[in-house]
Amino acid sequence: MELEDPTMEGSTIKLTIKFGGKSIPLSVSPDCTIKDLKSLLQPITNVLPRGQKLIFKGKVLVETSTLKQSDVGSGAKIMLMASQGLHQGEGPVLKEASTRPISRTVVPDKAELTRPGLLVDKNRTDRWKATGVIALAQANLKEIPKEVWDCGSAVRVLDISENFIKEVPARISSFGSMQKLFLQGNGLSDESIQWKGIASLKRLLLLSISHNNLTVLPSAVGSLTSLRQLDVANNKLTSLPNELGLLTQLEILKANNNRLSTLPESIGNCSFIMEIDLSANILSELPETFTKLRNLKTLEVNNTGLKTLPSVLFKMCLQLSTLGLHNTEITVEFLRQFEGWEDFDERRRTKHQKQLDFRVVGSGKFDEGADKSW
């Protein structure tokens, strides 16, 4: 079949995507595949393509089919259903926050969004203001675009990860309603970030500044008292500030692949924390205040210099079921001497069995590497 030139007049069809009580108008080529349509909708809806189900006249549209093959014509209304847990961003499903896929799906850049067959009716600034979501990952940006600043208090999510941003100015404080900020993978240095601006974001739930060149996490981070997820992994941090203990709502801390030699005692004040990853640091011990983390479920300290753990960790942290100790000097025989080991080991085995059951039921294959962590 000869494809129609999508740049010619009359070569596009107008669609309305119904999602979350809103109507999203689009102009696309009839030869656009459902897969391409999902890619276009990702930055608009903040839902990953694999989490999108597009329904037209009661039938789910097949990714490999074109709109023409699916009998979708101009004026059609398509319903978008989003699967829970397949939103952009990082972090497990929380009550107030979206999710963390293990690997990020590439967000289409400006050139891709404007290729023939994928034309958006509304300009992107209007779309950003309407949705509150600005997705500009991997867009080859060297600075935050002017139109981003024009969105002001409408911004809830700002993703400028994996670019070449040289500065995060104090002006970022103008995004007073922002809940998620993704800055990872920009090569940011300590001088690149005006922390006064970030510290004023009192509604921020998620901050990701991993994969940069930071050597210091300033005390200003303690002002982010609503924070649920903090990702500072893959930097050059040698310590974490005492003010970390002010983040009493924190649930996930990722600080792996840094140069941490010690941790602040104040971490024990983060009583809601459920997951901590400190792998690939030069830690020799954990503070005894770890035993105050009664909601801790996962602790990863692989590839560290640890020789022991807080003596009553298993006794006090009764939710702990995953403990990563690869490439440390701590052995299972040593851990068996700890009070509360038997109960921890039972939780670990129960969780492991559930994972195996899921793998067997889901794929029919046994995963020999399923139990890599204690």
Short mmCIF file of C-alpha atoms in Angstrom, two decimals:
data_model
loop_
_atom_site.label_atom_id
_atom_site.label_comp_id
_atom_site.label_asym_id
_atom_site.label_seq_id
_atom_site.Cartn_x
_atom_site.Cartn_y
_atom_site.Cartn_z
CA MET A 1 0.00 0.00 0.00
CA GLU A 2 1.38 3.39 -0.95
CA LEU A 3 1.53 5.73 2.05
CA GLU A 4 -0.16 9.08 1.72
CA ASP A 5 2.10 12.10 2.20
CA PRO A 6 1.18 13.31 5.70
CA THR A 7 2.27 16.87 4.92
CA MET A 8 -0.46 17.31 2.31
CA GLU A 9 -3.67 19.08 3.17
CA GLY A 10 -6.37 16.68 4.26
CA SER A 11 -3.86 13.96 5.09
CA THR A 12 -4.53 14.05 8.84
CA ILE A 13 -7.48 13.01 10.94
CA LYS A 14 -8.65 14.67 14.13
CA LEU A 15 -9.04 12.55 17.26
CA THR A 16 -10.15 13.16 20.81
CA ILE A 17 -8.48 11.11 23.53
CA LYS A 18 -10.58 10.82 26.70
CA PHE A 19 -8.39 10.42 29.78
CA GLY A 20 -8.89 11.24 33.43
CA GLY A 21 -11.96 13.36 32.79
CA LYS A 22 -10.12 15.45 30.19
CA SER A 23 -10.29 15.58 26.41
CA ILE A 24 -7.00 15.68 24.48
CA PRO A 25 -7.34 16.85 20.84
CA LEU A 26 -4.84 15.41 18.35
CA SER A 27 -4.22 15.53 14.61
CA VAL A 28 -2.49 12.43 13.27
CA SER A 29 -1.96 10.57 10.03
CA PRO A 30 -4.41 7.73 9.37
CA ASP A 31 -1.30 5.61 8.73
CA CYS A 32 -0.04 6.28 12.26
CA THR A 33 0.27 3.02 14.22
CA ILE A 34 -1.31 2.56 17.63
CA LYS A 35 2.22 2.13 19.02
CA ASP A 36 3.22 5.57 17.69
CA LEU A 37 0.03 7.07 19.07
CA LYS A 38 0.90 5.73 22.53
CA SER A 39 4.40 7.25 22.27
CA LEU A 40 2.82 10.61 21.48
CA LEU A 41 0.49 10.34 24.45
CA GLN A 42 3.24 9.49 26.94
CA PRO A 43 4.52 13.06 27.61
CA ILE A 44 0.98 14.41 27.51
CA THR A 45 -0.55 11.93 29.97
CA ASN A 46 2.52 10.85 31.97
CA VAL A 47 1.64 7.19 31.33
CA LEU A 48 4.20 4.83 29.82
CA PRO A 49 3.17 3.21 26.50
CA ARG A 50 3.09 -0.29 28.00
CA GLY A 51 0.65 0.99 30.62
CA GLN A 52 -1.76 2.44 28.05
CA LYS A 53 -4.86 0.65 26.82
CA LEU A 54 -6.61 2.50 23.98
CA ILE A 55 -10.25 1.57 23.50
CA PHE A 56 -12.39 2.46 20.48
CA LYS A 57 -16.00 1.34 20.15
CA GLY A 58 -15.54 -1.19 22.93
CA LYS A 59 -12.45 -2.83 21.41
CA VAL A 60 -8.81 -2.55 22.51
CA LEU A 61 -6.67 -1.18 19.68
CA VAL A 62 -3.75 -3.38 18.61
CA GLU A 63 -0.30 -1.73 18.68
CA THR A 64 0.83 -3.03 15.27
CA SER A 65 -2.27 -1.79 13.45
CA THR A 66 -2.66 1.66 11.93
CA LEU A 67 -5.57 3.92 12.68
CA LYS A 68 -6.91 3.27 9.18
CA GLN A 69 -6.72 -0.50 9.68
CA SER A 70 -8.51 -0.07 13.01
CA ASP A 71 -11.37 1.83 11.31
CA VAL A 72 -10.55 4.95 13.32
CA GLY A 73 -11.53 8.00 11.32
CA SER A 74 -11.65 11.75 11.79
CA GLY A 75 -13.77 12.80 14.74
CA ALA A 76 -13.26 9.52 16.58
CA LYS A 77 -13.18 9.47 20.35
CA ILE A 78 -10.73 7.04 21.95
CA MET A 79 -10.66 6.16 25.64
CA LEU A 80 -7.29 5.79 27.35
CA MET A 81 -7.13 3.44 30.32
CA ALA A 82 -3.91 3.58 32.38
CA SER A 83 -2.53 0.61 34.31
CA GLN A 84 -1.52 1.39 37.90
CA GLY A 85 2.25 1.34 38.43
CA LEU A 86 3.21 2.24 34.83
CA HIS A 87 3.59 5.98 35.09
CA GLN A 88 6.71 7.97 34.31
CA GLY A 89 9.16 8.68 37.01
CA GLU A 90 10.84 6.74 39.74
CA GLY A 91 9.61 5.11 42.95
CA PRO A 92 7.09 2.42 43.85
CA VAL A 93 3.38 3.16 43.92
CA LEU A 94 2.62 5.41 46.88
CA LYS A 95 -0.59 7.06 47.97
CA GLU A 96 0.50 10.48 46.78
CA ALA A 97 3.20 9.64 44.27
CA SER A 98 3.47 7.84 40.98
CA THR A 99 5.77 4.97 40.25
CA ARG A 100 9.38 4.08 39.62
CA PRO A 101 10.01 1.81 36.66
CA ILE A 102 13.32 0.01 37.06
CA SER A 103 14.43 1.36 33.69
CA ARG A 104 13.08 4.56 32.21
CA THR A 105 11.35 4.57 28.86
CA VAL A 106 12.74 7.19 26.49
CA VAL A 107 10.52 10.25 26.29
CA PRO A 108 10.15 11.49 22.70
CA ASP A 109 12.08 14.68 22.05
CA LYS A 110 10.69 17.72 20.26
CA ALA A 111 11.80 16.50 16.84
CA GLU A 112 10.06 13.18 17.33
CA LEU A 113 6.85 14.78 18.54
CA THR A 114 6.68 16.93 15.41
CA ARG A 115 7.48 14.23 12.86
CA PRO A 116 4.90 13.73 10.08
CA GLY A 117 1.82 11.94 11.28
CA LEU A 118 2.07 13.08 14.92
CA LEU A 119 0.86 16.66 15.17
CA VAL A 120 -0.56 18.07 18.41
CA ASP A 121 -3.34 20.64 18.16
CA LYS A 122 -2.41 22.55 21.32
CA ASN A 123 1.00 24.09 21.70
CA ARG A 124 3.13 22.48 24.33
CA THR A 125 2.99 25.35 26.80
CA ASP A 126 -0.80 25.13 26.92
CA ARG A 127 -0.53 21.37 27.31
CA TRP A 128 1.94 21.74 30.18
CA LYS A 129 -0.31 24.20 31.96
CA ALA A 130 -3.34 21.97 31.46
CA THR A 131 -1.70 18.78 32.72
CA GLY A 132 0.90 20.17 35.12
CA VAL A 133 3.40 17.69 33.65
CA ILE A 134 6.50 18.86 31.78
CA ALA A 135 8.40 15.92 30.26
CA LEU A 136 11.62 17.02 28.58
CA ALA A 137 13.93 14.09 29.27
CA GLN A 138 16.63 13.41 26.65
CA ALA A 139 15.84 16.60 24.74
CA ASN A 140 19.46 17.81 24.37
CA LEU A 141 18.72 20.82 26.55
CA LYS A 142 21.53 23.03 27.87
CA GLU A 143 19.21 25.18 29.94
CA ILE A 144 15.64 25.14 31.16
CA PRO A 145 13.50 26.58 28.31
CA LYS A 146 11.77 29.94 28.78
CA GLU A 147 8.31 28.48 28.22
CA VAL A 148 8.85 26.15 31.19
CA TRP A 149 9.21 29.16 33.49
CA ASP A 150 6.00 30.60 32.02
CA CYS A 151 4.04 27.69 33.53
CA GLY A 152 4.74 28.84 37.10
CA SER A 153 2.53 27.37 39.82
CA ALA A 154 0.77 25.06 37.32
CA VAL A 155 3.77 22.72 37.32
CA ARG A 156 3.38 19.50 39.32
CA VAL A 157 6.00 17.36 37.59
CA LEU A 158 9.19 18.57 35.92
CA ASP A 159 11.36 16.00 34.17
CA ILE A 160 14.50 17.46 32.60
CA SER A 161 16.61 14.38 33.17
CA GLU A 162 19.35 13.12 30.87
CA ASN A 163 20.09 16.46 29.27
CA PHE A 164 23.03 18.86 29.52
CA ILE A 165 21.49 21.35 31.94
CA LYS A 166 24.24 23.53 33.37
CA GLU A 167 22.26 25.40 35.99
CA VAL A 168 19.24 24.93 38.24
CA PRO A 169 18.60 28.53 39.30
CA ALA A 170 16.90 29.82 42.45
CA ARG A 171 14.03 30.79 40.20
CA ILE A 172 12.85 27.19 40.42
CA SER A 173 11.12 28.28 43.63
CA SER A 174 8.38 29.73 41.40
CA PHE A 175 7.09 26.17 40.94
CA GLY A 176 5.46 26.20 44.35
CA SER A 177 3.03 23.37 43.54
CA MET A 178 5.67 20.98 42.22
CA GLN A 179 5.56 17.44 43.59
CA LYS A 180 8.20 15.67 41.49
CA LEU A 181 11.52 16.95 40.19
CA PHE A 182 13.76 14.81 37.97
CA LEU A 183 17.27 16.20 37.45
CA GLN A 184 19.24 12.99 37.03
CA GLY A 185 21.83 12.48 34.33
CA ASN A 186 22.76 16.10 33.60
CA GLY A 187 26.35 16.14 34.85
CA LEU A 188 25.42 18.75 37.46
CA SER A 189 28.15 19.95 39.84
CA ASP A 190 27.75 21.45 43.32
CA GLU A 191 27.90 24.93 41.81
CA SER A 192 25.19 24.11 39.25
CA ILE A 193 22.32 23.96 41.76
CA GLN A 194 20.94 26.91 43.68
CA TRP A 195 19.62 24.91 46.62
CA LYS A 196 17.80 27.89 48.07
CA GLY A 197 15.31 27.54 45.25
CA ILE A 198 14.81 23.79 45.62
CA ALA A 199 14.56 24.06 49.41
CA SER A 200 11.49 26.29 49.06
CA LEU A 201 9.50 23.56 47.28
CA LYS A 202 7.50 22.55 50.34
CA ARG A 203 5.17 20.24 48.43
CA LEU A 204 7.93 18.22 46.79
CA LEU A 205 7.39 14.47 47.19
CA LEU A 206 10.14 13.15 44.94
CA LEU A 207 13.61 14.51 44.17
CA SER A 208 15.92 12.62 41.81
CA ILE A 209 19.43 14.04 41.33
CA SER A 210 21.23 10.77 40.63
CA HIS A 211 23.93 10.30 37.98
CA ASN A 212 25.47 13.74 38.38
CA ASN A 213 28.79 15.02 39.79
CA LEU A 214 27.68 16.19 43.22
CA THR A 215 30.16 15.94 46.09
CA VAL A 216 27.94 17.59 48.71
CA LEU A 217 24.29 17.24 49.63
CA PRO A 218 23.66 20.51 51.49
CA SER A 219 21.76 20.95 54.73
CA ALA A 220 19.05 22.78 52.77
CA VAL A 221 17.65 19.40 51.76
CA GLY A 222 16.26 19.17 55.29
CA SER A 223 13.71 21.85 54.35
CA LEU A 224 11.93 19.42 52.04
CA THR A 225 9.79 18.04 54.84
CA SER A 226 7.15 16.53 52.53
CA LEU A 227 9.70 14.45 50.64
CA ARG A 228 8.83 10.76 50.21
CA GLN A 229 11.56 9.70 47.78
CA LEU A 230 15.14 10.94 47.57
CA ASP A 231 17.51 9.56 44.93
CA VAL A 232 21.12 10.79 45.12
CA ALA A 233 22.70 7.62 43.70
CA ASN A 234 25.69 7.63 41.36
CA ASN A 235 27.29 10.87 42.49
CA LYS A 236 30.50 11.57 44.43
CA LEU A 237 29.00 12.24 47.85
CA THR A 238 31.26 11.62 50.84
CA SER A 239 28.59 12.22 53.46
CA LEU A 240 24.91 12.94 54.03
CA PRO A 241 23.87 15.95 56.12
CA ASN A 242 22.52 15.69 59.67
CA GLU A 243 19.43 17.48 58.39
CA LEU A 244 18.48 14.23 56.63
CA GLY A 245 16.75 13.40 59.90
CA LEU A 246 14.27 16.22 59.30
CA LEU A 247 12.78 14.27 56.40
CA THR A 248 10.36 12.44 58.65
CA GLN A 249 8.03 11.49 55.78
CA LEU A 250 10.80 9.89 53.71
CA GLU A 251 9.98 6.38 52.47
CA ILE A 252 12.73 5.64 49.95
CA LEU A 253 16.40 6.66 50.08
CA LYS A 254 18.76 5.74 47.27
CA ALA A 255 22.37 6.75 47.89
CA ASN A 256 24.19 3.85 46.24
CA ASN A 257 27.35 4.29 44.16
CA ASN A 258 28.80 7.23 46.05
CA ARG A 259 31.79 7.65 48.38
CA LEU A 260 29.97 7.59 51.70
CA SER A 261 32.11 6.52 54.66
CA THR A 262 29.64 7.37 57.42
CA LEU A 263 25.93 8.07 57.89
CA PRO A 264 24.35 10.62 60.24
CA GLU A 265 22.82 9.30 63.44
CA SER A 266 19.77 11.41 62.61
CA ILE A 267 18.71 8.89 59.95
CA GLY A 268 16.92 7.12 62.80
CA ASN A 269 14.35 9.94 62.78
CA CYS A 270 13.14 8.90 59.33
CA SER A 271 10.63 6.57 60.90
CA PHE A 272 8.52 5.99 57.76
CA ILE A 273 11.40 4.84 55.61
CA MET A 274 10.79 1.49 53.91
CA GLU A 275 13.67 1.13 51.45
CA ILE A 276 17.33 2.13 51.71
CA ASP A 277 20.06 1.43 49.14
CA LEU A 278 23.61 2.22 50.26
CA SER A 279 25.40 -0.24 48.00
CA ALA A 280 28.81 0.52 46.49
CA ASN A 281 30.00 2.95 49.17
CA ILE A 282 32.94 2.74 51.57
CA LEU A 283 30.87 2.33 54.71
CA SER A 284 32.44 0.40 57.56
CA GLU A 285 29.44 0.51 59.89
CA LEU A 286 25.83 1.61 60.20
CA PRO A 287 24.66 3.81 63.06
CA GLU A 288 22.79 2.06 65.88
CA THR A 289 19.88 4.41 65.19
CA PHE A 290 19.02 2.18 62.21
CA THR A 291 17.17 0.05 64.75
CA LYS A 292 14.59 2.85 65.09
CA LEU A 293 13.49 2.32 61.48
CA ARG A 294 10.52 0.14 62.35
CA ASN A 295 9.00 0.31 58.83
CA LEU A 296 12.21 -0.68 57.03
CA LYS A 297 11.53 -3.52 54.57
CA THR A 298 14.55 -3.43 52.26
CA LEU A 299 18.18 -2.65 53.09
CA GLU A 300 20.82 -2.93 50.35
CA VAL A 301 24.45 -2.58 51.47
CA ASN A 302 26.16 -4.66 48.80
CA ASN A 303 29.79 -3.91 47.90
CA THR A 304 30.59 -1.99 51.08
CA GLY A 305 33.19 -2.38 53.81
CA LEU A 306 30.65 -3.49 56.40
CA LYS A 307 31.83 -6.17 58.83
CA THR A 308 28.81 -6.14 61.11
CA LEU A 309 25.31 -4.70 61.56
CA PRO A 310 23.58 -3.00 64.49
CA SER A 311 23.24 -5.75 67.08
CA VAL A 312 19.45 -5.59 67.47
CA LEU A 313 18.58 -4.79 63.84
CA PHE A 314 16.54 -7.98 63.36
CA LYS A 315 14.87 -7.68 66.75
CA MET A 316 13.72 -4.09 66.26
CA CYS A 317 13.11 -3.86 62.49
CA LEU A 318 10.27 -6.35 62.29
CA GLN A 319 9.28 -5.45 58.71
CA LEU A 320 12.73 -6.15 57.27
CA SER A 321 12.54 -8.96 54.70
CA THR A 322 15.24 -8.08 52.14
CA LEU A 323 18.88 -7.60 53.11
CA GLY A 324 21.55 -7.25 50.41
CA LEU A 325 25.05 -8.11 51.66
CA HIS A 326 26.91 -9.24 48.55
CA ASN A 327 30.65 -8.59 48.59
CA THR A 328 30.81 -7.70 52.27
CA GLU A 329 32.57 -9.57 55.07
CA ILE A 330 29.27 -10.44 56.75
CA THR A 331 28.34 -14.11 56.53
CA VAL A 332 25.12 -15.98 57.19
CA GLU A 333 26.82 -17.86 60.01
CA PHE A 334 27.62 -14.55 61.65
CA LEU A 335 24.06 -13.26 61.26
CA ARG A 336 22.59 -16.36 62.87
CA GLN A 337 24.04 -15.15 66.16
CA PHE A 338 21.88 -12.01 66.08
CA GLU A 339 18.75 -11.84 68.20
CA GLY A 340 15.69 -11.97 65.98
CA TRP A 341 17.49 -13.79 63.13
CA GLU A 342 14.98 -16.66 63.01
CA ASP A 343 12.00 -14.34 62.52
CA PHE A 344 13.85 -12.34 59.87
CA ASP A 345 14.86 -15.50 58.03
CA GLU A 346 11.23 -16.66 58.03
CA ARG A 347 10.09 -13.33 56.53
CA ARG A 348 12.86 -13.54 53.95
CA ARG A 349 11.93 -17.08 52.94
CA THR A 350 8.24 -16.25 52.74
CA LYS A 351 8.91 -13.28 50.47
CA HIS A 352 11.27 -15.33 48.35
CA GLN A 353 8.70 -18.09 47.94
CA LYS A 354 6.07 -15.57 46.82
CA GLN A 355 8.52 -14.23 44.24
CA LEU A 356 9.19 -17.74 42.97
CA ASP A 357 5.49 -18.52 42.79
CA PHE A 358 4.94 -15.34 40.81
CA ARG A 359 7.76 -16.17 38.39
CA VAL A 360 6.56 -19.72 37.84
CA VAL A 361 2.92 -18.70 37.36
CA GLY A 362 3.82 -15.69 35.23
CA SER A 363 6.40 -17.22 32.92
CA GLY A 364 6.44 -20.96 33.52
CA LYS A 365 10.21 -20.72 34.05
CA PHE A 366 12.24 -21.06 37.21
CA ASP A 367 14.57 -18.16 37.98
CA GLU A 368 17.72 -19.58 39.59
CA GLY A 369 18.91 -16.10 40.47
CA ALA A 370 15.78 -15.07 42.31
CA ASP A 371 17.29 -15.15 45.78
CA LYS A 372 20.33 -12.92 45.47
CA SER A 373 19.74 -10.98 48.66
CA TRP A 374 19.36 -11.96 52.27
#
